[in-house]
Short mmCIF file of C-alpha atoms in Angstrom, two decimals:
data_model
loop_
_atom_site.label_atom_id
_atom_site.label_comp_id
_atom_site.label_asym_id
_atom_site.label_seq_id
_atom_site.Cartn_x
_atom_site.Cartn_y
_atom_site.Cartn_z
CA MET A 1403 139.49 114.81 170.18
CA GLY A 1404 140.06 113.51 166.65
CA ARG A 1405 139.22 110.02 167.87
CA HIS A 1406 135.89 111.24 169.31
CA LEU A 1407 135.08 113.07 166.08
CA HIS A 1408 135.60 109.95 164.03
CA ARG A 1409 133.42 107.96 166.43
CA ARG A 1410 130.60 110.56 166.16
CA ASN A 1411 130.84 110.55 162.39
CA ASP A 1412 130.55 106.76 162.42
CA VAL A 1413 127.36 106.98 164.54
CA ILE A 1414 125.84 109.59 162.23
CA LEU A 1415 126.67 107.47 159.17
CA ALA A 1416 125.08 104.40 160.77
CA LEU A 1417 121.96 106.41 161.62
CA VAL A 1418 121.70 107.68 158.04
CA ILE A 1419 122.00 104.13 156.72
CA VAL A 1420 119.21 102.91 159.06
CA LEU A 1421 116.87 105.75 158.10
CA ALA A 1422 117.56 105.20 154.40
CA ALA A 1423 116.78 101.48 154.78
CA GLN A 1424 113.50 102.27 156.54
CA ALA A 1425 112.53 104.75 153.84
CA PHE A 1426 113.30 102.21 151.13
CA ALA A 1427 111.25 99.51 152.88
CA ASN A 1428 108.29 101.83 153.54
CA PRO A 1429 108.11 104.43 150.76
CA ALA A 1430 105.71 107.35 150.94
CA PRO A 1431 102.34 106.63 149.23
CA SER A 1432 103.14 108.73 146.18
CA GLU A 1433 106.76 107.66 145.81
CA ASN A 1434 108.09 104.92 143.57
CA LEU A 1435 104.68 104.62 141.75
CA SER A 1436 104.03 104.98 138.04
CA GLN A 1437 101.48 107.51 136.82
CA ASP A 1438 99.00 104.67 136.12
CA GLN A 1439 99.49 103.30 139.62
CA LYS A 1440 98.92 106.72 141.14
CA ALA A 1441 95.69 107.16 139.15
CA ALA A 1442 94.26 103.70 139.86
CA PRO A 1443 92.28 103.31 143.11
CA GLN A 1444 93.83 100.78 145.47
CA GLU A 1445 90.42 99.34 146.34
CA TYR A 1446 86.76 99.89 145.42
CA ALA A 1447 84.38 101.31 147.96
CA PRO A 1448 81.09 99.36 148.11
CA GLU A 1449 79.07 102.51 147.44
CA GLU A 1450 80.65 102.75 143.98
CA PHE A 1451 78.51 99.76 142.94
CA LEU A 1452 75.22 101.28 144.12
CA SER A 1453 72.92 102.49 141.34
CA PRO A 1454 70.83 105.65 141.64
CA TYR A 1455 67.80 103.34 141.80
CA GLY A 1456 69.01 101.69 145.00
CA GLY A 1457 70.16 98.50 143.32
CA THR A 1458 73.63 97.02 143.14
CA GLY A 1459 75.92 95.34 140.65
CA PHE A 1460 76.98 96.25 137.15
CA TYR A 1461 74.74 97.84 134.53
CA SER A 1462 74.80 96.06 131.16
CA ALA A 1463 73.63 97.90 128.04
CA ILE A 1464 70.86 96.13 126.10
CA ASP A 1465 71.39 95.11 122.47
CA LEU A 1466 69.14 97.80 120.96
CA PRO A 1467 69.99 101.52 121.08
CA GLY A 1468 67.83 104.13 122.82
CA ALA A 1469 67.31 102.90 126.39
CA ASP A 1470 68.94 106.09 127.67
CA ARG A 1471 66.94 108.51 125.48
CA GLU A 1472 64.47 110.97 126.95
CA GLU A 1473 61.66 109.36 124.94
CA THR A 1474 62.21 106.14 126.90
CA ALA A 1475 62.30 107.77 130.34
CA PRO A 1476 58.50 108.08 130.92
CA PHE A 1477 58.00 104.38 130.16
CA LYS A 1478 60.87 103.42 132.42
CA GLU A 1479 59.33 105.53 135.18
CA ARG A 1480 55.99 103.79 134.66
CA TRP A 1481 57.45 100.29 134.95
CA LEU A 1482 59.54 101.29 137.97
CA SER A 1483 56.52 102.53 139.92
CA SER A 1484 55.29 100.22 142.68
CA TRP A 1485 52.37 98.95 140.61
CA GLY A 1486 54.49 98.81 137.45
CA ARG A 1487 57.01 96.56 139.16
CA ALA A 1488 54.26 94.24 140.36
CA GLU A 1489 52.69 94.16 136.89
CA LEU A 1490 55.98 93.38 135.15
CA ARG A 1491 56.73 90.61 137.64
CA SER A 1492 53.28 89.08 137.04
CA ILE A 1493 53.63 89.30 133.25
CA LEU A 1494 57.03 87.62 133.20
CA GLU A 1495 55.70 84.89 135.48
CA ASN A 1496 52.83 84.38 132.99
CA GLY A 1497 55.40 83.83 130.28
CA SER A 1498 57.73 81.59 132.26
CA GLN A 1499 56.92 78.45 130.25
CA TYR A 1500 57.26 80.23 126.88
CA ARG A 1501 60.19 82.62 127.40
CA HIS A 1502 62.76 79.84 127.24
CA TYR A 1503 61.56 78.91 123.75
CA VAL A 1504 61.49 82.56 122.65
CA LYS A 1505 65.05 83.08 123.91
CA ARG A 1506 66.28 79.96 122.16
CA ARG A 1507 64.73 80.84 118.82
CA LEU A 1508 66.04 84.42 118.93
CA GLN A 1509 69.52 83.16 119.72
CA GLU A 1510 69.38 80.61 116.92
CA LYS A 1511 68.34 83.30 114.43
CA GLY A 1512 70.92 85.83 115.64
CA MET A 1513 68.28 88.39 116.57
CA PRO A 1514 68.28 90.99 119.40
CA ALA A 1515 67.50 89.50 122.81
CA CYS A 1516 65.24 92.49 123.52
CA ILE A 1517 62.62 91.02 121.17
CA GLU A 1518 61.83 88.54 123.95
CA TYR A 1519 59.86 91.34 125.63
CA ILE A 1520 57.54 92.19 122.72
CA PRO A 1521 54.87 89.82 124.18
CA VAL A 1522 55.05 91.83 127.41
CA ILE A 1523 53.77 94.84 125.45
CA GLU A 1524 51.47 92.90 123.13
CA SER A 1525 49.69 90.35 125.32
CA SER A 1526 51.14 90.35 128.85
CA TYR A 1527 52.58 86.98 127.76
CA LYS A 1528 49.14 85.36 127.67
CA PRO A 1529 48.82 82.92 124.72
CA LEU A 1530 45.04 83.32 124.42
CA ALA A 1531 44.98 87.10 124.88
CA THR A 1532 42.32 88.88 122.84
CA PRO A 1533 41.75 92.66 123.11
CA ALA A 1534 38.28 94.18 123.29
CA SER A 1535 38.35 94.83 119.54
CA GLY A 1536 38.83 91.10 118.92
CA LYS A 1537 40.97 91.85 115.87
CA SER A 1538 44.21 90.31 117.17
CA VAL A 1539 44.92 87.14 119.11
CA GLY A 1540 47.70 85.40 120.98
CA LEU A 1541 51.11 85.96 122.49
CA TRP A 1542 52.28 88.08 119.54
CA GLN A 1543 48.85 89.56 118.69
CA PHE A 1544 48.60 88.63 115.02
CA MET A 1545 45.61 90.10 113.19
CA GLU A 1546 43.57 88.08 110.71
CA ASN A 1547 44.92 90.07 107.78
CA SER A 1548 48.53 89.46 108.80
CA VAL A 1549 48.61 85.66 109.16
CA GLU A 1550 49.00 84.77 105.48
CA ASN A 1551 52.28 82.92 104.86
CA TYR A 1552 52.83 82.72 108.61
CA LEU A 1553 50.01 80.86 110.40
CA ARG A 1554 46.94 78.76 109.63
CA LEU A 1555 43.50 80.11 110.45
CA ASN A 1556 40.33 78.20 109.57
CA LYS A 1557 37.21 76.73 111.17
CA TRP A 1558 39.29 74.08 112.97
CA LEU A 1559 42.46 75.98 113.78
CA ASP A 1560 43.74 79.34 114.92
CA GLU A 1561 47.49 79.05 115.16
CA ARG A 1562 47.72 82.59 116.52
CA ARG A 1563 46.75 80.94 119.83
CA ASP A 1564 49.74 78.58 119.69
CA PRO A 1565 52.63 80.26 121.57
CA TRP A 1566 55.31 78.15 119.87
CA LYS A 1567 54.06 78.48 116.30
CA SER A 1568 53.18 82.14 116.73
CA THR A 1569 56.69 82.78 118.11
CA ASP A 1570 58.21 81.28 114.98
CA ALA A 1571 55.83 83.33 112.86
CA ALA A 1572 56.66 86.57 114.70
CA ILE A 1573 60.39 85.93 114.32
CA LYS A 1574 59.91 85.30 110.61
CA LYS A 1575 57.91 88.51 110.24
CA LEU A 1576 60.42 90.60 112.19
CA LYS A 1577 63.31 89.22 110.14
CA ALA A 1578 61.42 90.14 106.95
CA ASN A 1579 60.93 93.66 108.31
CA TYR A 1580 64.63 93.92 109.16
CA LYS A 1581 65.59 92.74 105.69
CA GLN A 1582 63.39 95.48 104.23
CA PHE A 1583 64.50 98.36 106.46
CA GLY A 1584 67.97 97.34 107.65
CA ASP A 1585 67.28 98.66 111.15
CA TRP A 1586 65.84 96.77 114.13
CA LEU A 1587 63.95 99.72 115.61
CA LEU A 1588 62.22 100.33 112.28
CA ALA A 1589 61.54 96.59 111.96
CA ILE A 1590 59.93 96.55 115.41
CA ALA A 1591 57.89 99.68 114.66
CA ALA A 1592 56.72 98.03 111.43
CA TYR A 1593 55.63 94.98 113.44
CA ASN A 1594 53.31 97.31 115.32
CA CYS A 1595 51.95 99.60 112.61
CA GLY A 1596 52.75 97.72 109.42
CA ALA A 1597 55.65 97.78 106.98
CA GLY A 1598 53.65 99.91 104.56
CA ALA A 1599 53.18 102.68 107.12
CA VAL A 1600 56.89 102.75 107.95
CA LYS A 1601 57.87 102.73 104.29
CA ARG A 1602 55.62 105.72 103.53
CA ALA A 1603 56.96 107.56 106.58
CA LEU A 1604 60.57 107.04 105.49
CA GLN A 1605 59.78 108.53 102.09
CA LYS A 1606 58.75 111.76 103.87
CA SER A 1607 61.81 111.99 106.11
CA GLU A 1608 65.39 112.95 105.30
CA GLN A 1609 66.61 111.05 108.36
CA LYS A 1610 65.89 107.36 108.02
CA THR A 1611 65.65 106.48 111.70
CA PHE A 1612 62.81 105.52 113.99
CA TRP A 1613 63.49 108.51 116.24
CA ALA A 1614 63.23 110.92 113.32
CA LEU A 1615 59.90 109.41 112.25
CA ALA A 1616 58.63 109.59 115.84
CA GLN A 1617 59.71 113.20 116.39
CA LYS A 1618 58.02 114.28 113.16
CA LYS A 1619 54.95 112.16 113.98
CA LEU A 1620 55.12 110.43 110.62
CA ILE A 1621 53.95 107.13 112.13
CA PRO A 1622 50.90 106.45 114.36
CA ASP A 1623 51.02 107.40 118.04
CA HIS A 1624 50.81 103.76 119.13
CA ALA A 1625 53.95 102.97 117.11
CA ILE A 1626 55.72 106.06 118.50
CA ALA A 1627 55.11 104.72 122.02
CA TYR A 1628 55.72 101.07 121.14
CA VAL A 1629 59.49 101.14 120.62
CA PRO A 1630 60.53 103.21 123.68
CA ASN A 1631 58.15 101.15 125.82
CA LEU A 1632 59.86 97.97 124.63
CA LEU A 1633 63.29 99.48 125.28
CA ALA A 1634 62.24 100.45 128.82
CA VAL A 1635 60.96 96.96 129.61
CA SER A 1636 64.03 95.30 128.11
CA ASP A 1637 66.42 97.55 130.01
CA ILE A 1638 64.69 96.98 133.36
CA ALA A 1639 64.28 93.22 132.86
CA GLN A 1640 67.89 92.71 131.78
CA ASN A 1641 69.25 94.92 134.59
CA ALA A 1642 66.83 93.94 137.35
CA SER A 1643 69.49 94.06 140.09
CA TRP A 1644 70.62 97.52 139.02
CA TYR A 1645 67.03 98.80 139.13
CA LYS A 1646 66.30 96.87 142.34
CA VAL A 1647 63.40 94.99 140.80
CA ASP A 1648 62.59 91.40 141.76
CA LEU A 1649 61.81 89.67 138.47
CA PRO A 1650 61.70 86.00 137.43
CA VAL A 1651 64.60 84.99 135.20
CA ALA A 1652 64.12 82.77 132.16
CA PHE A 1653 67.61 81.37 131.85
CA TYR A 1654 68.55 79.82 128.52
CA ASP A 1655 71.53 77.62 127.87
CA ALA A 1656 71.73 75.41 124.80
CA GLU A 1657 73.27 72.65 126.90
CA VAL A 1658 70.59 72.74 129.60
CA TYR A 1659 67.43 70.65 129.25
CA SER A 1660 64.14 72.50 129.54
CA PRO A 1661 60.76 70.74 129.79
CA PHE A 1662 59.02 73.87 128.50
CA ASP A 1663 59.89 73.42 124.83
CA ASP A 1664 60.76 69.75 124.50
CA PHE A 1665 57.88 67.78 122.99
CA ASP A 1666 56.94 64.86 120.80
CA TYR A 1667 54.85 65.39 117.66
CA LEU A 1668 52.46 63.06 115.89
CA GLU A 1669 50.80 63.81 112.56
CA THR A 1670 47.15 62.92 112.19
CA ASP A 1671 44.66 63.57 109.38
CA ARG A 1672 41.48 62.62 111.19
CA ALA A 1673 39.39 64.08 113.99
CA VAL A 1674 40.60 62.86 117.35
CA SER A 1675 39.05 64.08 120.58
CA LEU A 1676 41.68 65.31 123.02
CA LYS A 1677 39.48 64.12 125.87
CA ALA A 1678 39.35 60.60 124.46
CA LEU A 1679 43.08 60.64 123.76
CA ALA A 1680 43.85 61.84 127.29
CA ASN A 1681 41.71 59.03 128.72
CA GLU A 1682 43.57 56.44 126.64
CA LEU A 1683 46.92 57.88 127.67
CA ARG A 1684 45.76 58.23 131.28
CA ILE A 1685 46.89 61.83 131.53
CA ASP A 1686 45.04 65.04 132.37
CA GLU A 1687 43.06 66.42 129.42
CA LYS A 1688 44.28 69.91 130.38
CA THR A 1689 47.81 68.85 129.50
CA LEU A 1690 46.89 68.11 125.89
CA LEU A 1691 44.75 71.26 125.65
CA ALA A 1692 47.62 73.42 126.92
CA LEU A 1693 50.00 71.88 124.39
CA ASN A 1694 47.54 72.32 121.49
CA PRO A 1695 45.79 75.66 122.08
CA ALA A 1696 45.32 76.24 118.34
CA LEU A 1697 42.54 73.62 118.27
CA LEU A 1698 39.21 75.43 118.42
CA TYR A 1699 37.04 72.38 119.13
CA GLU A 1700 39.34 70.38 121.42
CA ALA A 1701 39.83 67.87 118.64
CA THR A 1702 42.23 67.52 115.72
CA PRO A 1703 40.89 68.53 112.28
CA SER A 1704 39.24 66.00 110.01
CA HIS A 1705 40.62 65.64 106.47
CA GLU A 1706 43.55 67.93 107.26
CA ILE A 1707 47.02 67.12 108.52
CA TYR A 1708 47.64 68.37 112.03
CA GLU A 1709 50.85 67.94 114.01
CA LEU A 1710 49.67 66.99 117.48
CA ARG A 1711 51.98 68.21 120.24
CA LEU A 1712 52.57 65.68 123.02
CA PRO A 1713 54.61 65.44 126.23
CA ARG A 1714 58.08 64.12 125.52
CA GLY A 1715 58.23 60.34 125.22
CA MET A 1716 54.53 59.78 124.46
CA LYS A 1717 54.53 59.51 120.65
CA ALA A 1718 54.37 55.71 120.46
CA ALA A 1719 51.74 55.54 123.19
CA ALA A 1720 49.66 58.18 121.37
CA GLN A 1721 49.83 56.19 118.13
CA ASP A 1722 48.48 53.13 119.94
CA ALA A 1723 45.85 55.22 121.73
CA ILE A 1724 44.53 56.74 118.49
CA PHE A 1725 44.37 53.27 116.93
CA ASN A 1726 42.30 52.06 119.92
CA ILE A 1727 40.01 55.10 119.67
CA MET A 1728 39.40 54.36 115.97
CA LEU A 1729 38.58 50.70 116.76
CA LYS A 1730 36.09 51.72 119.46
CA GLU A 1731 34.42 54.23 117.11
CA LYS A 1732 34.21 51.62 114.32
CA TYR A 1733 32.72 49.07 116.72
CA ALA A 1734 30.17 51.62 117.96
CA ASP A 1735 29.15 52.48 114.39
CA ASN A 1736 28.62 48.80 113.54
CA ASN A 1737 26.38 48.34 116.52
#
């Protein structure tokens, strides 16, 4: 009997060893895990990446504060309506050949990327836009009384119509506003209603923020709406996948060539017809007109230096073409 007892004990011991080995190889889900491991999900369910707007992907906060404020919500709702989506898509397509330049200049100056969308609000990204009042013109909607020190405006030229020069001017003006107020939202509001209006409003408010001025209605209604509208557009455009909006992307990379802002320039101080120049160069006149929209008479100014914008690689040919045009005009005058 003792022999049988020892044999049974050996079997039980072997069984215990087998079960222990199995338990060690396949621990229970909550066993042998640290607290961090227990808390962390083992995998992500696809629905966790779905936004409440039906889009997918990750949401990325824009570089100006206030996109999530209640003041911004009505504008976001407007742009996310069916017609708002279509309008925003059309506007950004209008600006496709200018947005790359705007992005590059903002990046070079270390300014908020959201500023790229000011022309959406101002002009629907149309370089020749003029409202019914006729008081402002161009991509950035400069008024006549605001061009001094920024753009030229005379009988020959209106540089407010030039999307590249007006972009540089707008950036310069916004940087001046930021230097004065030390806050980008105030600088942007001042771009809309004037630095003087914002300065006076700040003197009447204990809180020196745009939102305080807006809540107390210390600035004009159009300026109160301007900033949250810009924030709404910026947020939607920069998170198009999250909001499930199909929008054109203006990608900018300093190492990537773009034909939209790469030109040759030629200074001239005499009147040259763009039509005659296009004929000499054997290119479409519309090309030169599109590159030089500041010219009011489709010709360069006489007795004033003008930097003619040309397609890349055509500077030398343009110099020869202008020389030939001058010879033909001189010959015609002598006969």
